[in-house]
Amino acid sequence: MVIRLVPPGRVLPAFRVEAGFTFEPNPATARQATLFSARYCDVAQDSPPVCLDDPGRLATRFTWSFGDGAQAAGQTVSHVFDAAGAYPVRLAVTDAFRRSASRTRSVRVKAGAVPEPAFDVSPSLPIADAPVVFDAGRTTSSRPVAAYEWSLGDGATGSGRVLTHRYTRAGVYAVTLTVTDDRGGAATAAGEVTVASGEPTAAIDVSPQRPAVGQPVSFSGLRSAARPGRTIVAHAWTLGDAGATAQGGSVTHTYRAAGTYVVTLVVTDDFGASSTARVTVSVGEVPAVARSPPQAGRVTLGQYGCGDGTGPRGTARRSPGGGARRAGPAGSGGARRHASSAPHIRSSAGMLVVTPTDAQLLIDFRYRTVVSEALASGAGPSGLRRVDVEGSYEEALRRVAREAGWERMGFEADHLSVRRWQWLEGSLPAALAATVGLVERIRMRKDDDEVATLRAAGELLAPVAARVLDSVAVGRSERELAARIEQALRDGGFERPAFDSIVAGGPNSALPHAQPTGRRLAAGDLVVLDFGGVHHGYCVDLSRTVCVGRAGADAQRLHQAVHAAQAAALAAIRPGIRASAVDAAAREVLAGLGLAEAFGHSTGHGLGIELHEAPRIGRPRVDGEAAAAETEDPLLLPGMVFTVEPGVYIPEIGGVRIEDDVLVTEDGYEMLTRVPNELRVC
């Protein structure tokens, strides 16, 4: 209450009241609370207004109208506007003297933040009858989310942040997600989901493409593919030959009569879905094999010529049975262990001691500089330390062992002589323990840099092979051709030959590891060419067999047999099988053609920093130690690199060997040496 004293006889001025209000925040925001506070003032004529901090002492009622149909009462009130806009907010005040006042203000309300819905679909390419997960986890909202509502495009609906659904048919479905917050703010996101058929895709590879009667034919269904999230569990074959059937990803069949056969493959996945593929195989007659000397005449079975340039020329093509190439280069950038910029060390001496925490390379004066450069470039493994050898290696090893206080040391039993072992056993303070295949098991699987190096080496070898095959001609000696091979390897970018090149013509071709002689090539000769190079320390190896002047029936028969054996071995390559299974596939073909006794060596060998390393692709040895089983007949795994080189050798006719290098991949193999392998006549 306000009391004013005035002199007697003076007339009091008239009083009136004024109402006002404030609000926060200003401007207001839709779907968020706005706080309104009333203000009450006494105003007299010619006097400043008297505004009370607590108008409630005189005011008896405060009435609010918010312009959106809502009303409230009270000195301080809170209100939520549902939408943006300008609202006429009116405050009416009545005091204890029944005086009243009102105030209307335009309150601007800005748009409030609504949820921003977003969703992910997994898998991104779903298939029919398989679960599809819808996840709204990427939705953002300034307020708590009250509801997620889904419409899945096939009549189905659902709720929840994460929803699982199965589409029964392939098609394109419009999916919408509506997200509502706790104040009723809502927004919708839409997207399309393409659902593929749940059926797998069946595919057939045949090798050779034009088989002859009695020649084994390899059928592979390994290129068949299941839909994402599924696995092919069965391959069922109908071979079109008197009801012949078979099961398995790769099968071999021999047709006994010429004709055209329809081969059918049905693949089934683990959901029971299936698909069918068909191919037509034309089987031709094979002339009887003449055991007499080759007949006169010229036969060209390849698509390209060689030698002095008089042979027919065409376009080289990919070898039959080639595997799927792994996409993209393996690794890139940085100072890598096998990169071309890193120093490459070759030495005739050295010891490497590996502990759980570091590695020590014992090296003498001859190699200190190159080792230091290699370590400085980052080419060596982390933690490798150089130890200089001043006297003998044995004395240096003893010094290192004594300083470290080792009680037990392992050694590679395959690489330690008896004399050195005796010395070490009597001189070292640690007990010695033999290991078998410890390093070799690790080296069997190449890392990305090693794969890139071997792949590059295979690519370098292709033009070298073309140059070598062009050098074969009547009258040239085996030694002259061997010298040309080694020069071509160096000219082609290799550091050096991987081994002494083999050039074996005529009767010498029946010797698997013949040494080049002064014998000159004659018309009708089968010539085995076996060569390879070293690229950044890693070896590649290739063999091809050609005919000089003409190819007789025996030469054709032997080459076709080896070609089919290699194709069968290649078709058998996949992760999870034993190395001996690849060898068995080649031997089965040759045995079916009566040539089992003419194939006496293994089908292949591992490649890497050595020309021959694990895995060995051959018949399992029964006399090997159990500790060596992992290298003698291992399970094939992605990253393994080896040769596939079946051959037959008959003294009175000659020999044929076809060799290529392959990399085991996740679903089969990749051919590293892409050089045509048909019989070539020079």
PDB file of C-alpha atoms in Angstrom, residues 29 66 79 97 312 322 335 351 398 419 444-445 452 463 478 500 503 520-521 562 581 594 602 647 682:
ATOM      1  CA  THR A  29      10.937 -21.122 -29.228  1.00  0.00           C
ATOM      2  CA  PHE A  66      -1.600 -16.435 -25.203  1.00  0.00           C
ATOM      3  CA  HIS A  79       3.540 -21.657 -21.611  1.00  0.00           C
ATOM      4  CA  PHE A  97      -9.313  -1.337  -5.245  1.00  0.00           C
ATOM      5  CA  PRO A 312      52.190 -68.012 -87.763  1.00  0.00           C
ATOM      6  CA  GLY A 322      43.167 -69.142 -64.778  1.00  0.00           C
ATOM      7  CA  ALA A 335      59.202 -47.790 -46.229  1.00  0.00           C
ATOM      8  CA  MET A 351      73.156 -65.260 -37.542  1.00  0.00           C
ATOM      9  CA  ARG A 398      78.696 -67.226 -27.108  1.00  0.00           C
ATOM     10  CA  ARG A 419      80.476 -79.835 -36.389  1.00  0.00           C
ATOM     11  CA  MET A 444      54.615 -70.257 -46.199  1.00  0.00           C
ATOM     12  CA  ARG A 445      52.037 -67.444 -46.056  1.00  0.00           C
ATOM     13  CA  ALA A 452      52.937 -57.485 -54.325  1.00  0.00           C
ATOM     14  CA  PRO A 463      57.574 -60.354 -71.730  1.00  0.00           C
ATOM     15  CA  GLU A 478      70.905 -75.508 -75.848  1.00  0.00           C
ATOM     16  CA  ASP A 500      70.590 -72.234 -63.877  1.00  0.00           C
ATOM     17  CA  VAL A 503      67.062 -75.898 -72.061  1.00  0.00           C
ATOM     18  CA  ARG A 520      71.693 -78.096 -81.564  1.00  0.00           C
ATOM     19  CA  LEU A 521      67.932 -78.183 -81.929  1.00  0.00           C
ATOM     20  CA  VAL A 562      50.203 -82.463 -69.209  1.00  0.00           C
ATOM     21  CA  ALA A 581      45.154 -82.972 -53.029  1.00  0.00           C
ATOM     22  CA  GLY A 594      48.419 -94.437 -68.894  1.00  0.00           C
ATOM     23  CA  SER A 602      56.155 -83.468 -57.242  1.00  0.00           C
ATOM     24  CA  GLY A 647      55.323 -83.259 -66.449  1.00  0.00           C
ATOM     25  CA  CYS A 682      58.730 -72.840 -83.655  1.00  0.00           C
TER      26      CYS A 682
END
